[in-house]
Coordinates of C-alpha atoms and ligand atoms in Angstrom, one line a residue:
X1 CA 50.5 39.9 33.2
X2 CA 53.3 40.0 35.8
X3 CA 56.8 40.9 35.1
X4 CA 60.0 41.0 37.4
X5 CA 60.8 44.0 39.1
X6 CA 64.2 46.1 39.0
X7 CA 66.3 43.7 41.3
X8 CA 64.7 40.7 39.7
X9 CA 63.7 38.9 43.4
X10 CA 60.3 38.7 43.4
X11 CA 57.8 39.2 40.3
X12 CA 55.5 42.0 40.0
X13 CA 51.2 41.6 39.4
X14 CA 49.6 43.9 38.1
X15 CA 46.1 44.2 39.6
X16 CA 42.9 46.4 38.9
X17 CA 41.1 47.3 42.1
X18 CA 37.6 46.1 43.1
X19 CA 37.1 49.6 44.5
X20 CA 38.1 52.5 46.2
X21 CA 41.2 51.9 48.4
X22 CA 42.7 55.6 48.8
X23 CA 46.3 55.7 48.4
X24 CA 45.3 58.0 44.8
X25 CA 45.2 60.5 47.9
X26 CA 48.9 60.1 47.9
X27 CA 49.8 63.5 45.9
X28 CA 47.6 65.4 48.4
X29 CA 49.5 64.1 51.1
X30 CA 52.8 65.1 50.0
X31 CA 51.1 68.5 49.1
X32 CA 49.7 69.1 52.5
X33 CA 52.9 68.2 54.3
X34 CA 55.1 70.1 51.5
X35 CA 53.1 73.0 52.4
X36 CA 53.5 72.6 56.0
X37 CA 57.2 72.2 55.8
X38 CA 57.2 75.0 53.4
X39 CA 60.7 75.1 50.7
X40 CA 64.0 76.0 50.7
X41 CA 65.3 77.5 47.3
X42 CA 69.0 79.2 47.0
X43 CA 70.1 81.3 44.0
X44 CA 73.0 82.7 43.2
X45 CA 73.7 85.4 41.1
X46 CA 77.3 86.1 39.6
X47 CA 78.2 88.8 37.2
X48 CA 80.3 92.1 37.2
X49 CA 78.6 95.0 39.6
X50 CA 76.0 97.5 37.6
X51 CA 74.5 94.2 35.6
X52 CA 71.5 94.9 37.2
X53 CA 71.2 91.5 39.6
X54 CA 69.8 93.1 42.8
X55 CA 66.9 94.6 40.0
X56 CA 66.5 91.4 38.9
X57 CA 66.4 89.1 42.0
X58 CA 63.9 92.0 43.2
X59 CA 61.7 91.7 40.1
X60 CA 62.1 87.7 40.1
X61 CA 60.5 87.1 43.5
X62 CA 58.3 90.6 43.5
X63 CA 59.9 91.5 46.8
X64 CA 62.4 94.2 47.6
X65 CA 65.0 91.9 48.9
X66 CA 67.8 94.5 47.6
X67 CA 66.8 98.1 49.2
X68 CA 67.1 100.6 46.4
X69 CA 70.8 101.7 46.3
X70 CA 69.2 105.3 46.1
X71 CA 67.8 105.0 50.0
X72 CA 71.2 103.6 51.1
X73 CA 74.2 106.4 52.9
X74 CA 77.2 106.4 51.2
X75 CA 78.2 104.1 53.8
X76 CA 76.4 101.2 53.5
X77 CA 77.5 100.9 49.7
X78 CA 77.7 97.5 49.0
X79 CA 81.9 96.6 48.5
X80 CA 83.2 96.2 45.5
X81 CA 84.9 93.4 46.4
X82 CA 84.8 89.5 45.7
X83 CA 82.9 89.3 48.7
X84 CA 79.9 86.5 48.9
X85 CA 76.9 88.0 51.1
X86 CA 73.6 86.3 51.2
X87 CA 70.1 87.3 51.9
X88 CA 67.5 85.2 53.0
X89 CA 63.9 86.4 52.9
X90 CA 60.6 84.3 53.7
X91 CA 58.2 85.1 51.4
X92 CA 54.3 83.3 50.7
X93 CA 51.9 83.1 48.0
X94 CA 48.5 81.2 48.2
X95 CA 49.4 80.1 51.5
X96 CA 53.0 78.2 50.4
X97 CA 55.9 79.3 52.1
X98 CA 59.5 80.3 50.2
X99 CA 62.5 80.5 52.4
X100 CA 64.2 82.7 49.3
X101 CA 68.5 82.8 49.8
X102 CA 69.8 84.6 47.5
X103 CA 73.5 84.5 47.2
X104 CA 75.6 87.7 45.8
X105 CA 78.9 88.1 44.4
X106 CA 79.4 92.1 44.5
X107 CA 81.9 93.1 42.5
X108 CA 83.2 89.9 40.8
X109 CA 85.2 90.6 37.4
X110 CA 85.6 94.2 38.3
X111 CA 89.6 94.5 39.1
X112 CA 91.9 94.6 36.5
X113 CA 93.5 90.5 37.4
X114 CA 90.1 89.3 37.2
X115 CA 92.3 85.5 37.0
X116 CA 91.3 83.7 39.9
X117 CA 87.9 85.8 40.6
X118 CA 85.9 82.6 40.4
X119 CA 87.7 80.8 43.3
X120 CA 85.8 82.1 46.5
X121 CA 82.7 81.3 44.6
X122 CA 83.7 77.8 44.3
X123 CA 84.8 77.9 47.3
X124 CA 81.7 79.3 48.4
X125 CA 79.7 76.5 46.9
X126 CA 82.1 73.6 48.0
X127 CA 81.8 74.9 51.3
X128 CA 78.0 74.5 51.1
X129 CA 78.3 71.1 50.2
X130 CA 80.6 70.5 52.8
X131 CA 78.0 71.3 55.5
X132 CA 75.5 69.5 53.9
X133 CA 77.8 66.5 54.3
X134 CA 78.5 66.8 57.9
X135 CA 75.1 67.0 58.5
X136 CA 74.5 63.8 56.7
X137 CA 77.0 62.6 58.8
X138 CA 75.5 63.2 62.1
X139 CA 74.0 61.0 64.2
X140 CA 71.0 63.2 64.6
X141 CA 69.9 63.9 61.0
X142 CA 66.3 64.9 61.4
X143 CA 66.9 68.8 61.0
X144 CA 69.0 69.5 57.9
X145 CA 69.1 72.6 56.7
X146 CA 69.5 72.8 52.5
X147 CA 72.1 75.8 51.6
X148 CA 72.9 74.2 48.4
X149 CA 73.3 76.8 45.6
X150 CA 70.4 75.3 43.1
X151 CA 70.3 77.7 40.5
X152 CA 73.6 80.3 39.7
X153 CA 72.3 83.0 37.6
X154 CA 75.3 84.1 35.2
X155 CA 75.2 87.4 34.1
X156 CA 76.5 87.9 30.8
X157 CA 77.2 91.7 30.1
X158 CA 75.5 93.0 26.7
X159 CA 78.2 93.7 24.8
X160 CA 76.8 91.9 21.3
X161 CA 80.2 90.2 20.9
X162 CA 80.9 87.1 22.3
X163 CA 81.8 85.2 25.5
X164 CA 84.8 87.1 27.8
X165 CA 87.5 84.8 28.9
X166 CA 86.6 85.9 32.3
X167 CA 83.1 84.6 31.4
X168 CA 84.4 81.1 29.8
X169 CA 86.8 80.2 33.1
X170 CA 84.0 81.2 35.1
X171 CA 81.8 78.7 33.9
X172 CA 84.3 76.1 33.4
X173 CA 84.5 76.4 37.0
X174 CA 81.0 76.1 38.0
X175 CA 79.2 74.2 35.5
X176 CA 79.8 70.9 37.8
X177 CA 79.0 72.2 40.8
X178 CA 75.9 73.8 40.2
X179 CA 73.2 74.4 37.6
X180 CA 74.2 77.4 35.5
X181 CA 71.8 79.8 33.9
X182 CA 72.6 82.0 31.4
X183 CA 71.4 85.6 31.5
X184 CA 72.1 88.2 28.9
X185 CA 71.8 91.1 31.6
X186 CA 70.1 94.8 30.6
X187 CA 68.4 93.2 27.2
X188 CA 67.0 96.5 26.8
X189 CA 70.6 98.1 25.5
X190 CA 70.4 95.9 22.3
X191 CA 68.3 95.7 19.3
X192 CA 66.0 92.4 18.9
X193 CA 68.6 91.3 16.1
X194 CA 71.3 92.2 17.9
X195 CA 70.4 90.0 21.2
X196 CA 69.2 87.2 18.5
X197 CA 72.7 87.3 17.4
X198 CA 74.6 87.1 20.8
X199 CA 72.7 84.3 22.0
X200 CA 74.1 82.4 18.8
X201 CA 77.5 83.6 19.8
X202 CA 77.1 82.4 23.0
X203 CA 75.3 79.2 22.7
X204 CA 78.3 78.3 20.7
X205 CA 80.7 79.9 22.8
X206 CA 79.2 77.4 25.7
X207 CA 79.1 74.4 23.1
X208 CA 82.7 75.1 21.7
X209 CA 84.2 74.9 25.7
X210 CA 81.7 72.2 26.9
X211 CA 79.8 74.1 29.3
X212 CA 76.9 72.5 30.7
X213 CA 74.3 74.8 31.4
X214 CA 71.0 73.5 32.9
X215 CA 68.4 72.2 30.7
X216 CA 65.1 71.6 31.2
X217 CA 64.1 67.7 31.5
X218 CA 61.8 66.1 29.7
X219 CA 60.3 62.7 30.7
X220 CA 59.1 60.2 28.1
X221 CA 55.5 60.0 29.0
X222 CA 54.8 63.3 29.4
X223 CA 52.2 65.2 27.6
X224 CA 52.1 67.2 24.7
X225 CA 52.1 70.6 26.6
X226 CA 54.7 69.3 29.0
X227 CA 57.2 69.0 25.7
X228 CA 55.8 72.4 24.4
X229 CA 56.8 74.3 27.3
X230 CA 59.8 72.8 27.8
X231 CA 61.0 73.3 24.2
X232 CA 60.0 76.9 24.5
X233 CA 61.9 77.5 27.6
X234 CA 65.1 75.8 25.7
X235 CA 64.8 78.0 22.8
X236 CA 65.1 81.4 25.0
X237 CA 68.4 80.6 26.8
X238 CA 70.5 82.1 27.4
X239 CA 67.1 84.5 28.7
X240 CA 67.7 87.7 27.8
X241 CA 66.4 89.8 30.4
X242 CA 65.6 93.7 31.9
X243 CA 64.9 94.2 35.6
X244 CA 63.0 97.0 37.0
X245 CA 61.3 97.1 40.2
X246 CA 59.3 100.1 39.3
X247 CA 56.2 100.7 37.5
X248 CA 56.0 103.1 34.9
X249 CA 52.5 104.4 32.6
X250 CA 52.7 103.2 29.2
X251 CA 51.4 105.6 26.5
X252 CA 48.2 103.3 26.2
X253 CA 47.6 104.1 30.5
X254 CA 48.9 100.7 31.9
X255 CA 50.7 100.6 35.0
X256 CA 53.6 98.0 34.0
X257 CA 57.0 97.3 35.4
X258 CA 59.3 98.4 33.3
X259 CA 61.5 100.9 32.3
X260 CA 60.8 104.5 30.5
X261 CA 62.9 105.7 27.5
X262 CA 61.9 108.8 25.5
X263 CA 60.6 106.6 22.7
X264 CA 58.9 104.3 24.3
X265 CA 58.5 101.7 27.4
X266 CA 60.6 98.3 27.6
X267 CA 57.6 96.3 29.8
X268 CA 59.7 93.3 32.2
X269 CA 56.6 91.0 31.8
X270 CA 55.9 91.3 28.3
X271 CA 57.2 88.3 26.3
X272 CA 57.8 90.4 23.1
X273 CA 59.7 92.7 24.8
X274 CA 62.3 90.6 26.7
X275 CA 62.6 86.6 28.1
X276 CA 62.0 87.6 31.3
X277 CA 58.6 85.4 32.0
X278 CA 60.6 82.5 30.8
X279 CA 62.9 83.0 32.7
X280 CA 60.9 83.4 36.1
X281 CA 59.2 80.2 34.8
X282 CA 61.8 78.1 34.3
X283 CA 63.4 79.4 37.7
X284 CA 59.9 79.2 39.8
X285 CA 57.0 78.1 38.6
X286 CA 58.2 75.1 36.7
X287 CA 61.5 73.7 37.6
X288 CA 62.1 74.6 40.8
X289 CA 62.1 71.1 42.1
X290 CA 63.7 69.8 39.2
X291 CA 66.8 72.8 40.3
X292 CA 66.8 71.1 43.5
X293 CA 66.6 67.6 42.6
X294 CA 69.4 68.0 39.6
X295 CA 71.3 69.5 42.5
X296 CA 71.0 66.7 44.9
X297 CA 71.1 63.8 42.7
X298 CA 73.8 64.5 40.3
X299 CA 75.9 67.7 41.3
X300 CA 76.1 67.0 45.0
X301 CA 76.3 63.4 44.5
X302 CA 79.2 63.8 42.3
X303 CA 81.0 66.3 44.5
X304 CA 80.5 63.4 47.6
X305 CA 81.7 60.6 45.5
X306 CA 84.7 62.9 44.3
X307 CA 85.6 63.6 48.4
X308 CA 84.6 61.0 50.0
X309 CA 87.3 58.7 47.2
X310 CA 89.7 61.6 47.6
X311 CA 89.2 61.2 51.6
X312 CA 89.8 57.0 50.8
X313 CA 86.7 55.3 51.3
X314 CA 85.8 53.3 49.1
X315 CA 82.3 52.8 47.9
X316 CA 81.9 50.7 45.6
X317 CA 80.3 47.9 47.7
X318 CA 82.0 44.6 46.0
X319 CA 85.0 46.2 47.1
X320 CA 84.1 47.1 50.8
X321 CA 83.4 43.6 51.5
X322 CA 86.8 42.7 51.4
X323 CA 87.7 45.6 53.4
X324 CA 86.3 44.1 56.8
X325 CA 85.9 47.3 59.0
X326 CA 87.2 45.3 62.1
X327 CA 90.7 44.8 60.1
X328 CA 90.8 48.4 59.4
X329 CA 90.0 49.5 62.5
X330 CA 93.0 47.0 63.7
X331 CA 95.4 48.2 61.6
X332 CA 94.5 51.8 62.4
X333 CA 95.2 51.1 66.3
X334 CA 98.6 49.2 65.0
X335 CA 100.0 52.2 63.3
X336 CA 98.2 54.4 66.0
X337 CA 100.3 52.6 68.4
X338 CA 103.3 52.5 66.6
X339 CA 103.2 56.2 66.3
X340 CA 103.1 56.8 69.7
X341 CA 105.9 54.9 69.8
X342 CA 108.0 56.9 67.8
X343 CA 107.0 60.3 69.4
X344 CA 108.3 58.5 72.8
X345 CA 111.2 57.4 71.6
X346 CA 111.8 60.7 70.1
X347 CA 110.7 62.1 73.2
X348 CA 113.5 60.2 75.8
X349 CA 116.4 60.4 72.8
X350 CA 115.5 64.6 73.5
X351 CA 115.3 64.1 76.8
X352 CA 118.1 62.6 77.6
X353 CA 120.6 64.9 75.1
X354 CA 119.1 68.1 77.6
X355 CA 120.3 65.7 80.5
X356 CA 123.9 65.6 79.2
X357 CA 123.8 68.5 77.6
X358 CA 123.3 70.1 81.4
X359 CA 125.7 67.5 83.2
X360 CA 128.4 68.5 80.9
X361 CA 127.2 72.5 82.0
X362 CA 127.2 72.1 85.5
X363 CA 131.0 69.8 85.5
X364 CA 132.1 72.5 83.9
X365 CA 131.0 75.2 85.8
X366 CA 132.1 73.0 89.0
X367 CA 135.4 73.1 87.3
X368 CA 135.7 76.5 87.3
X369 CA 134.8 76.7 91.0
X370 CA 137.2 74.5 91.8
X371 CA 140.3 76.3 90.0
X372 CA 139.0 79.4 91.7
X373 CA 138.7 78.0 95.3
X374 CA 142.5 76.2 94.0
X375 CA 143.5 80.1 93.6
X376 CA 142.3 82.1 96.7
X377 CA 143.7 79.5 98.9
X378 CA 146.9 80.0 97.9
X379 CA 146.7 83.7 97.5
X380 CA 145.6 83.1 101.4
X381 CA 148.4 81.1 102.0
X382 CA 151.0 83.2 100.5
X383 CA 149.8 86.4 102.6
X384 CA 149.5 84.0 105.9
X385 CA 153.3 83.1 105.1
X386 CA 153.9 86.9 104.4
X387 CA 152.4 88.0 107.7
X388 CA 154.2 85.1 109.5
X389 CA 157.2 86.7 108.1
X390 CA 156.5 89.9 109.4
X391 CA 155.6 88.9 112.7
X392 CA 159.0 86.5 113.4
X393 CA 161.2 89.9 112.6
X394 CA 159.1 92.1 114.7
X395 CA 160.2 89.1 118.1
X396 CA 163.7 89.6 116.8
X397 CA 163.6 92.9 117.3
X398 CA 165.1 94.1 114.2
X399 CA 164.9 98.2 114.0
X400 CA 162.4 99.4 112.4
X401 CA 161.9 101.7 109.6
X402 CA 160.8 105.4 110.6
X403 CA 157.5 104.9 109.6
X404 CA 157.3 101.7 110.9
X405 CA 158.3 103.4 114.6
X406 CA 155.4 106.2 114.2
X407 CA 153.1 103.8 113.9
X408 CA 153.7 101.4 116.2
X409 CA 154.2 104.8 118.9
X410 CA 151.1 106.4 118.2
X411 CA 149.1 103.8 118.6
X412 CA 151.0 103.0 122.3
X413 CA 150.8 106.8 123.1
X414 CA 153.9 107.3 123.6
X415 CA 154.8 110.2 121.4
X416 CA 152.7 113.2 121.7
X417 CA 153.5 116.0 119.1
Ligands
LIG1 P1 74.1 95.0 40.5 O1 75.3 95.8 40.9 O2 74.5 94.0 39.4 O3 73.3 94.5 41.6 O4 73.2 96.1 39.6 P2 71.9 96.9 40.1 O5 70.7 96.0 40.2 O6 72.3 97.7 41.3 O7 71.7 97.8 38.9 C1 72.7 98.8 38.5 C2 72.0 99.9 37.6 O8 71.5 99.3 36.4 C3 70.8 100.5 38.3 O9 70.8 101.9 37.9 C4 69.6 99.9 37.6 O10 68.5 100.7 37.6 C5 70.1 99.6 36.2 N1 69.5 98.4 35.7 C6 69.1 97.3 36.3 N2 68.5 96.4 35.4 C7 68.5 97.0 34.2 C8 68.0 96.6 32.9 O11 67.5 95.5 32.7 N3 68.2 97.5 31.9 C9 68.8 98.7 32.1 N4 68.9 99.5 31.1 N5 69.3 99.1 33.3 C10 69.1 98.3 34.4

């Protein structure tokens, strides 16, 4: 039987082989080169300080990629500020290599205006996608590097109520950008009704504001296990969790991680006690490709088409062919150049009101030259007239005043005293 393909062009036969060709080798392939290549994963982690995210990123991945706050001087205290820091750690297991970011938000929802506490997170994640554009955008695109938030880890604080505003706008803010998670944090604080109770709450908290939180896929030929497992991931959100990177004896003699209370021990990797397993297999060892493809196909994508229409071009492609590129690049240089002719107009109207603006100066200034020059000549004059005076009644012998005579004998030397 053959049947057209997608596009409809040319029809499809399905054939069964004569014998062994290879390509069923396929999956290896992309195994082997996967594992060469070795994967990128980034989580982030929001949530007020003291939830308990460092324990649990530590616990998550096994790895101490927090140091103990214990082993830190008072220094080195991480800020409690809405600072973003991120840590990146390479870790391996069975021979597959994880380049592990984890993202932090110290501090976020601890001041007392907690309003806009979301926005450098945003910003944080925008900014992300940002320089996984311009790398799409380069000419050279062999090397890009993926620092795209898959998974945000939201701490929810275990208070047995309900969703916090803070928690609500929060997630209002993120829930397009990346894929949120859901953690009720320090599980070990409530009873089992208790946390069966909150996740109600906030299920419908998330349902009531239209928060989409991630959800595991399914795909319609999958098997029966495949279903199973994705149900019972489903069922647990929003996971609630307890971290503990230490191990602690239980009564029985085990060596578990976990954490010690007088009556008993809360174990991190025992399902009955907490959803952390699920949680670690939804994040890990199950969807961890599906976190990264949901973020490249649908969050990023939406975020470019967003920019890129905000930024003007236009991609719907029945529309691009009528904007021929060799127009627009036309009409760019046209308003190009009639901007430059503005700015040079503007430029010589400037130009020339400084030229008068200094011509009318420097007249002026002449001006005032002038009626000086006008003024010491006839000061000059008068005292040349004065002198001429002076000197036609000295010929004409006309007496002298006394003083006048004392003067005019001293310096003959004629009188000597
Ligand atoms: P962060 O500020 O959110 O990174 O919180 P930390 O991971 O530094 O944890 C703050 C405190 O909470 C530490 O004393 C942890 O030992 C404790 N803690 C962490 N996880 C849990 C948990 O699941 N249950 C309880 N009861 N305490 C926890």
């Amino acid at each position: 039987p053959s049947n057209a393909d997608d596009n409809g062009t040319s029809p499809v036969i399905r054939k069964k082989l004569m014998g062994f060709v290879g390509f069923a080798n396929l999956p290896n392939q992309v195994h082997r080169k996967s594992v060469r290549k070795g994967f990128q994963f980034t989580a982030m982690v929001v949530g007020e300080s003291g939830l308990g995210k460092s324990t649990l990123i530590n616990t998550l991945f096994n790895t101490t990629l927090y140091p103990p706050k214990e082993t830190l001087p008072p220094s080195a205290e991480r800020p409690s500020t809405v600072a973003i820091e991120s840590i990146s750690a390479d870790i391996e297991e069975s021979g597959v290599r994880l380049r592990l970011t984890v993202v932090d938000t110290p501090g976020f929802g601890d001041f007392v205006n907690n309003d806009e506490s979301w926005k450098p997170i945003v910003e944080n994640i925008e900014s992300r996608f940002d320089s996984y554009l311009e790398q799409e955008n380069r000419v050279n695109r062999q090397k890009i590097v993926d620092n795209r938030i898959h998974a945000c880890l939201y701490f929810i604080q275990p208070t047995g109520h309900s969703l916090k505003p803070i928690d609500v706008e929060c997630m209002r803010q993120l829930h397009t950008k990346v894929n949120l998670i859901p953690i009720i944090a320090k599980a070990d604080t409530l009873t089992d009704e208790e946390v069966a109770e909150f996740k109600a709450r906030i299920l419908a908290d998330i349902a009531y504001h239209n928060i989409h939180i991630f959800q595991a896929p399914t795909y319609e030929n999958e098997d029966d296990e495949a279903i199973a497992e994705a149900e019972e991931i489903a069922s647990k959100i929003p996971f609630a969790v307890v971290g503990s990177d230490r191990e602690v004896a239980t009564p029985d003699g085990r060596k578990v991680r976990g954490r010690a209370y007088p009556w008993g021990v809360v174990e991190v990797d025992n399902e009955d006690h907490c959803d952390f397993v699920k949680l670690r297999q939804m994040l890990v060892r199950t969807y961890m490709e599906e976190l990264r493809e949901y973020t490249n196909d649908v969050l990023y994508e939406n975020w470019r088409t967003e920019k890129l229409l905000g930024m003007g071009v236009i991609q719907d492609s029945s529309v691009f062919k009528e904007v021929n590129p060799a127009i627009r690049i036309q009409e760019e240089r046209i308003m190009h150049e009639a901007k430059l002719a503005k700015m040079e107009a503007e430029m010589k109207m400037v130009f020339q009101q400084k030229v008068q603006e200094k011509e009318a100066k420097l007249k002026q200034s002449e001006e005032e030259l002038y009626a000086r020059h006008r003024e010491m000549k006839e000061a000059l004059e008068k005292q040349r007239l004065d002198l001429e005076d002076k000197k036609r009644r000295i010929e004409n012998g006309r007496p002298l005043t006394p003083e006048k005579i004392s003067q005019t004998g001293r310096k003959k030397g004629f009188l000597r005293t």
